[in-house]
Amino acid sequence: MPESGSVLCRDAEKQFNLDFLHLFTNTSRFRALQEDTRQIRLELINREESYNKMFAANPVVQQGLADWLKPKNKENHTRGKSSSASQSSQKSAPAPGRRLGDLR
């Protein structure tokens, strides 16, 4: 083990501090990017809902195309539990390209 005043000990301490600083800055950047992504998703959802309310539009979107925009439900991520509400909503969803009232 190097002595407390040796060059090797000071270099190791300096390297540790640099590594810690690098990790801290990368973590804070990652958190900032996550927050920016969350804000952008919420803004897109808000704009879509506002547009649909204003023009009374019910767009037909292919299933799975815009799923990444919707916030994830925490219930669906728990292990061993399946949400019966999500299963029933999946059964009643119209086929892609059709609206609920279409009989064709």
GROMACS .gro file of C-alpha atoms in nm:
model
  104
    1MET     CA    1   0.000   0.000   0.000
    2PRO     CA    2   0.143   0.340  -0.088
    3GLU     CA    3   0.230   0.584   0.188
    4SER     CA    4  -0.010   0.870   0.244
    5GLY     CA    5   0.223   1.136   0.099
    6SER     CA    6   0.360   0.943  -0.196
    7VAL     CA    7   0.316   1.041  -0.560
    8LEU     CA    8   0.126   0.718  -0.632
    9CYS     CA    9  -0.127   0.790  -0.358
   10ARG     CA   10  -0.182   1.148  -0.481
   11ASP     CA   11  -0.224   1.026  -0.841
   12ALA     CA   12  -0.476   0.762  -0.733
   13GLU     CA   13  -0.671   1.020  -0.533
   14LYS     CA   14  -0.663   1.264  -0.825
   15GLN     CA   15  -0.786   0.991  -1.063
   16PHE     CA   16  -1.064   0.897  -0.822
   17ASN     CA   17  -1.178   1.260  -0.801
   18LEU     CA   18  -1.175   1.294  -1.180
   19ASP     CA   19  -1.374   0.972  -1.220
   20PHE     CA   20  -1.627   1.088  -0.962
   21LEU     CA   21  -1.663   1.427  -1.132
   22HIS     CA   22  -1.709   1.258  -1.471
   23LEU     CA   23  -1.974   1.023  -1.330
   24PHE     CA   24  -2.156   1.308  -1.157
   25THR     CA   25  -2.169   1.526  -1.469
   26ASN     CA   26  -2.284   1.236  -1.688
   27THR     CA   27  -2.556   1.144  -1.437
   28SER     CA   28  -2.683   1.501  -1.417
   29ARG     CA   29  -2.683   1.529  -1.799
   30PHE     CA   30  -2.874   1.201  -1.824
   31ARG     CA   31  -3.134   1.321  -1.574
   32ALA     CA   32  -3.170   1.649  -1.763
   33LEU     CA   33  -3.221   1.459  -2.091
   34GLN     CA   34  -3.479   1.234  -1.927
   35GLU     CA   35  -3.668   1.537  -1.796
   36ASP     CA   36  -3.652   1.708  -2.137
   37THR     CA   37  -3.784   1.392  -2.304
   38ARG     CA   38  -4.068   1.369  -2.052
   39GLN     CA   39  -4.162   1.734  -2.108
   40ILE     CA   40  -4.161   1.692  -2.487
   41ARG     CA   41  -4.382   1.382  -2.465
   42LEU     CA   42  -4.630   1.560  -2.239
   43GLU     CA   43  -4.634   1.860  -2.473
   44LEU     CA   44  -4.704   1.638  -2.776
   45ILE     CA   45  -4.987   1.462  -2.593
   46ASN     CA   46  -5.131   1.796  -2.480
   47ARG     CA   47  -5.117   1.937  -2.833
   48GLU     CA   48  -5.285   1.629  -2.977
   49GLU     CA   49  -5.564   1.638  -2.718
   50SER     CA   50  -5.618   2.013  -2.767
   51TYR     CA   51  -5.635   1.970  -3.144
   52ASN     CA   52  -5.882   1.683  -3.112
   53LYS     CA   53  -6.104   1.885  -2.875
   54MET     CA   54  -6.097   2.191  -3.100
   55PHE     CA   55  -6.176   2.012  -3.424
   56ALA     CA   56  -6.374   1.722  -3.273
   57ALA     CA   57  -6.136   1.487  -3.447
   58ASN     CA   58  -6.097   1.123  -3.358
   59PRO     CA   59  -5.796   1.017  -3.558
   60VAL     CA   60  -5.757   0.659  -3.665
   61VAL     CA   61  -5.403   0.566  -3.572
   62GLN     CA   62  -5.256   0.227  -3.642
   63GLN     CA   63  -5.223   0.043  -3.315
   64GLY     CA   64  -4.872   0.065  -3.173
   65LEU     CA   65  -4.771   0.358  -3.390
   66ALA     CA   66  -4.795   0.629  -3.125
   67ASP     CA   67  -4.777   0.414  -2.813
   68TRP     CA   68  -4.440   0.561  -2.719
   69LEU     CA   69  -4.610   0.899  -2.666
   70LYS     CA   70  -4.847   0.780  -2.397
   71PRO     CA   71  -4.708   0.770  -2.042
   72LYS     CA   72  -4.661   0.419  -1.912
   73ASN     CA   73  -4.898   0.293  -1.647
   74LYS     CA   74  -4.714   0.185  -1.332
   75GLU     CA   75  -4.967  -0.096  -1.269
   76ASN     CA   76  -4.864  -0.276  -1.586
   77HIS     CA   77  -4.501  -0.287  -1.477
   78THR     CA   78  -4.557  -0.479  -1.153
   79ARG     CA   79  -4.450  -0.840  -1.164
   80GLY     CA   80  -4.707  -1.114  -1.155
   81LYS     CA   81  -5.009  -0.883  -1.178
   82SER     CA   82  -5.210  -0.834  -1.491
   83SER     CA   83  -5.447  -0.545  -1.518
   84SER     CA   84  -5.795  -0.662  -1.613
   85ALA     CA   85  -5.884  -0.308  -1.722
   86SER     CA   86  -5.610  -0.303  -1.982
   87GLN     CA   87  -5.712  -0.648  -2.106
   88SER     CA   88  -6.077  -0.546  -2.146
   89SER     CA   89  -5.984  -0.224  -2.326
   90GLN     CA   90  -5.768  -0.420  -2.568
   91LYS     CA   91  -6.059  -0.651  -2.652
   92SER     CA   92  -6.298  -0.364  -2.729
   93ALA     CA   93  -6.051  -0.163  -2.939
   94PRO     CA   94  -6.141  -0.144  -3.309
   95ALA     CA   95  -5.930  -0.307  -3.574
   96PRO     CA   96  -5.664  -0.082  -3.727
   97GLY     CA   97  -5.814   0.148  -3.989
   98ARG     CA   98  -6.167   0.132  -3.844
   99ARG     CA   99  -6.358   0.346  -3.602
  100LEU     CA  100  -6.577   0.210  -3.325
  101GLY     CA  101  -6.901   0.279  -3.517
  102ASP     CA  102  -6.789   0.126  -3.848
  103LEU     CA  103  -6.977  -0.190  -3.939
  104ARG     CA  104  -6.792  -0.260  -4.262
   0.00000   0.00000   0.00000
